[in-house]
């Protein structure tokens, strides 16, 4: 996987970022490659999780509601998350939350990092909307999410679509991942 480059010009963030999920027509796909994310809305829930407490869903409901709304319109929202063995603390937190994402209509799959390396997947996160719009996620210090940069150039979109298809083909469902890792624990 390639190295990450931070781009700070022309960032789309906040409500403008969330509007990308309201405006797409058919499919949204995300590749998640990082071992940690720092999203302000998640900070409290993540701290509770690390302390062995129930993270609750209050911080998560706005996202889940948006996903329910969009998938309820017949739109597909898919992700492939790279995962390590053992998973980082943050990836364990994501595993805790995945059943809630799935219940809201997202389809989240898991791919081990070694498999991602063999596929030549990029070393950065991105969303691909309707196979027409690439939204590359940008992060700052301490994994803090800054926003996305948008790209509609056909060659870039096609390359990221290829990576989407390769990752999706080789990734396993959440239930299969849990089943497989539980038998090795």
Coordinates of C-alpha atoms in Angstrom, one line a residue:
X1 CA 0.0 0.0 0.0
X2 CA 1.2 3.5 -0.8
X3 CA 1.9 6.2 1.8
X4 CA -0.5 8.8 2.8
X5 CA -0.3 12.4 1.6
X6 CA -2.3 15.1 3.4
X7 CA -4.0 17.6 1.2
X8 CA -5.5 20.6 2.9
X9 CA -6.7 22.8 0.0
X10 CA -10.4 22.6 -1.0
X11 CA -11.4 20.3 1.9
X12 CA -15.1 19.4 2.1
X13 CA -16.1 18.8 5.7
X14 CA -19.0 19.1 8.2
X15 CA -22.5 19.4 6.7
X16 CA -21.0 19.6 3.1
X17 CA -19.4 16.2 3.7
X18 CA -22.6 14.7 5.1
X19 CA -24.5 16.1 2.0
X20 CA -22.4 13.8 -0.1
X21 CA -24.5 10.9 1.5
X22 CA -27.7 12.7 0.8
X23 CA -26.9 13.4 -2.8
X24 CA -25.6 10.2 -4.2
X25 CA -28.1 8.1 -6.2
X26 CA -27.1 4.4 -6.1
X27 CA -23.9 3.4 -4.3
X28 CA -21.4 4.6 -1.8
X29 CA -18.3 2.6 -1.1
X30 CA -15.5 3.2 1.4
X31 CA -12.1 1.7 1.8
X32 CA -10.8 2.0 5.4
X33 CA -7.1 1.4 5.9
X34 CA -6.1 3.2 9.1
X35 CA -5.7 1.5 12.5
X36 CA -7.1 4.5 14.3
X37 CA -9.4 7.5 13.6
X38 CA -10.0 10.5 15.7
X39 CA -13.5 11.9 15.0
X40 CA -14.6 14.5 17.6
X41 CA -18.2 13.0 17.8
X42 CA -16.7 9.6 18.7
X43 CA -14.3 10.8 21.4
X44 CA -16.5 10.2 24.4
X45 CA -17.9 6.9 23.2
X46 CA -14.4 5.7 22.4
X47 CA -13.1 6.7 25.8
X48 CA -15.9 4.8 27.5
X49 CA -15.1 1.7 25.3
X50 CA -11.4 1.9 26.3
X51 CA -12.4 2.1 30.0
X52 CA -14.4 -1.1 29.6
X53 CA -17.8 0.7 29.8
X54 CA -20.7 0.7 27.4
X55 CA -20.0 3.3 24.8
X56 CA -23.7 4.0 24.4
X57 CA -25.2 5.1 21.1
X58 CA -26.0 8.8 21.7
X59 CA -22.9 9.9 19.7
X60 CA -23.5 7.3 17.0
X61 CA -27.2 8.0 16.3
X62 CA -26.8 10.9 13.9
X63 CA -24.7 8.7 11.5
X64 CA -27.0 5.7 12.0
X65 CA -30.0 7.8 11.3
X66 CA -28.5 9.1 8.1
X67 CA -27.6 5.6 7.0
X68 CA -31.1 4.3 7.7
X69 CA -32.6 7.2 5.7
X70 CA -30.3 6.6 2.7
X71 CA -30.5 2.8 2.6
X72 CA -34.3 3.1 3.2
X73 CA -34.3 4.9 -0.2
X74 CA -32.8 1.8 -1.8
X75 CA -29.2 3.1 -1.9
X76 CA -26.3 0.7 -1.2
X77 CA -23.6 1.8 1.3
X78 CA -20.6 -0.6 1.5
X79 CA -17.3 -0.6 3.2
X80 CA -14.2 -2.7 3.4
X81 CA -12.1 -2.3 6.5
X82 CA -8.6 -3.5 6.7
X83 CA -7.9 -5.4 9.9
X84 CA -4.9 -6.6 11.8
X85 CA -4.4 -9.7 14.0
X86 CA -4.8 -8.6 16.7
X87 CA -6.9 -5.6 15.9
X88 CA -5.9 -2.2 17.3
X89 CA -8.0 -0.7 20.1
X90 CA -9.8 1.5 17.6
X91 CA -10.5 -1.4 15.3
X92 CA -11.9 -3.3 18.3
X93 CA -14.2 -0.3 18.9
X94 CA -15.3 -0.5 15.2
X95 CA -16.0 -4.2 15.6
X96 CA -18.2 -3.3 18.6
X97 CA -20.1 -0.8 16.5
X98 CA -20.4 -2.8 13.3
X99 CA -23.7 -4.6 14.2
X100 CA -25.3 -1.1 14.6
X101 CA -24.0 -0.1 11.1
X102 CA -25.3 -3.3 9.7
X103 CA -28.7 -2.8 11.3
X104 CA -28.8 0.7 9.7
X105 CA -28.3 -0.9 6.3
X106 CA -24.6 -0.6 5.7
X107 CA -22.7 -3.7 4.4
X108 CA -19.3 -3.8 6.0
X109 CA -16.7 -6.4 5.1
X110 CA -13.2 -7.1 6.5
X111 CA -9.9 -7.8 4.8
X112 CA -6.7 -8.6 6.5
X113 CA -3.9 -6.1 5.9
X114 CA -1.6 -8.7 4.2
X115 CA -4.3 -9.5 1.7
X116 CA -4.7 -5.7 1.0
X117 CA -1.0 -5.5 0.4
X118 CA -1.1 -8.3 -2.1
X119 CA -3.9 -6.6 -4.0
X120 CA -1.9 -3.4 -4.1
X121 CA -4.7 -1.3 -2.4
X122 CA -3.9 2.3 -1.7
X123 CA -2.6 3.4 1.8
X124 CA -5.4 5.9 2.3
X125 CA -9.1 6.0 2.9
X126 CA -11.6 7.0 0.3
X127 CA -15.3 7.1 -0.5
X128 CA -16.5 6.4 -4.1
X129 CA -20.0 7.7 -4.8
X130 CA -21.9 6.2 -7.8
X131 CA -18.7 5.3 -9.5
X132 CA -18.4 8.9 -10.5
X133 CA -17.1 10.9 -7.5
X134 CA -14.0 10.1 -5.5
X135 CA -13.8 11.6 -2.0
X136 CA -10.4 11.0 -0.5
X137 CA -10.3 11.4 3.2
X138 CA -7.7 13.7 4.8
X139 CA -6.3 13.5 8.3
X140 CA -4.2 15.7 10.5
X141 CA -2.3 15.3 13.7
X142 CA -3.3 12.3 15.9
X143 CA -5.5 10.8 13.2
X144 CA -8.0 13.7 13.4
X145 CA -10.3 13.7 10.4
X146 CA -10.1 17.0 8.5
X147 CA -12.5 16.4 5.6
X148 CA -12.3 15.1 2.0
X149 CA -11.0 16.2 -1.3
X150 CA -13.2 15.5 -4.3
X151 CA -12.1 14.2 -7.7
X152 CA -14.2 13.4 -10.8
X153 CA -11.4 12.6 -13.2
X154 CA -12.4 9.4 -15.0
X155 CA -9.0 7.7 -14.7
X156 CA -8.8 8.4 -10.9
X157 CA -12.4 7.2 -10.4
X158 CA -11.8 4.1 -12.5
X159 CA -8.6 3.2 -10.6
X160 CA -10.5 3.5 -7.3
X161 CA -13.4 1.5 -8.7
X162 CA -10.9 -1.3 -9.6
X163 CA -9.5 -1.2 -6.0
X164 CA -13.1 -1.3 -4.7
X165 CA -13.9 -4.4 -6.7
X166 CA -10.7 -6.2 -5.8
X167 CA -11.1 -5.4 -2.1
X168 CA -14.8 -6.4 -2.1
X169 CA -14.1 -9.7 -3.8
X170 CA -11.5 -10.7 -1.3
X171 CA -13.1 -9.3 1.9
X172 CA -15.3 -11.4 4.2
X173 CA -18.6 -10.5 5.9
X174 CA -18.6 -9.3 9.5
X175 CA -20.4 -12.5 10.6
X176 CA -17.8 -14.7 8.8
X177 CA -14.9 -12.6 10.3
X178 CA -16.3 -12.9 13.8
X179 CA -16.9 -16.7 13.3
X180 CA -13.4 -17.3 11.9
X181 CA -11.6 -15.2 14.6
X182 CA -13.6 -16.7 17.5
X183 CA -12.5 -20.2 16.5
X184 CA -8.9 -19.1 16.7
X185 CA -9.1 -17.2 20.0

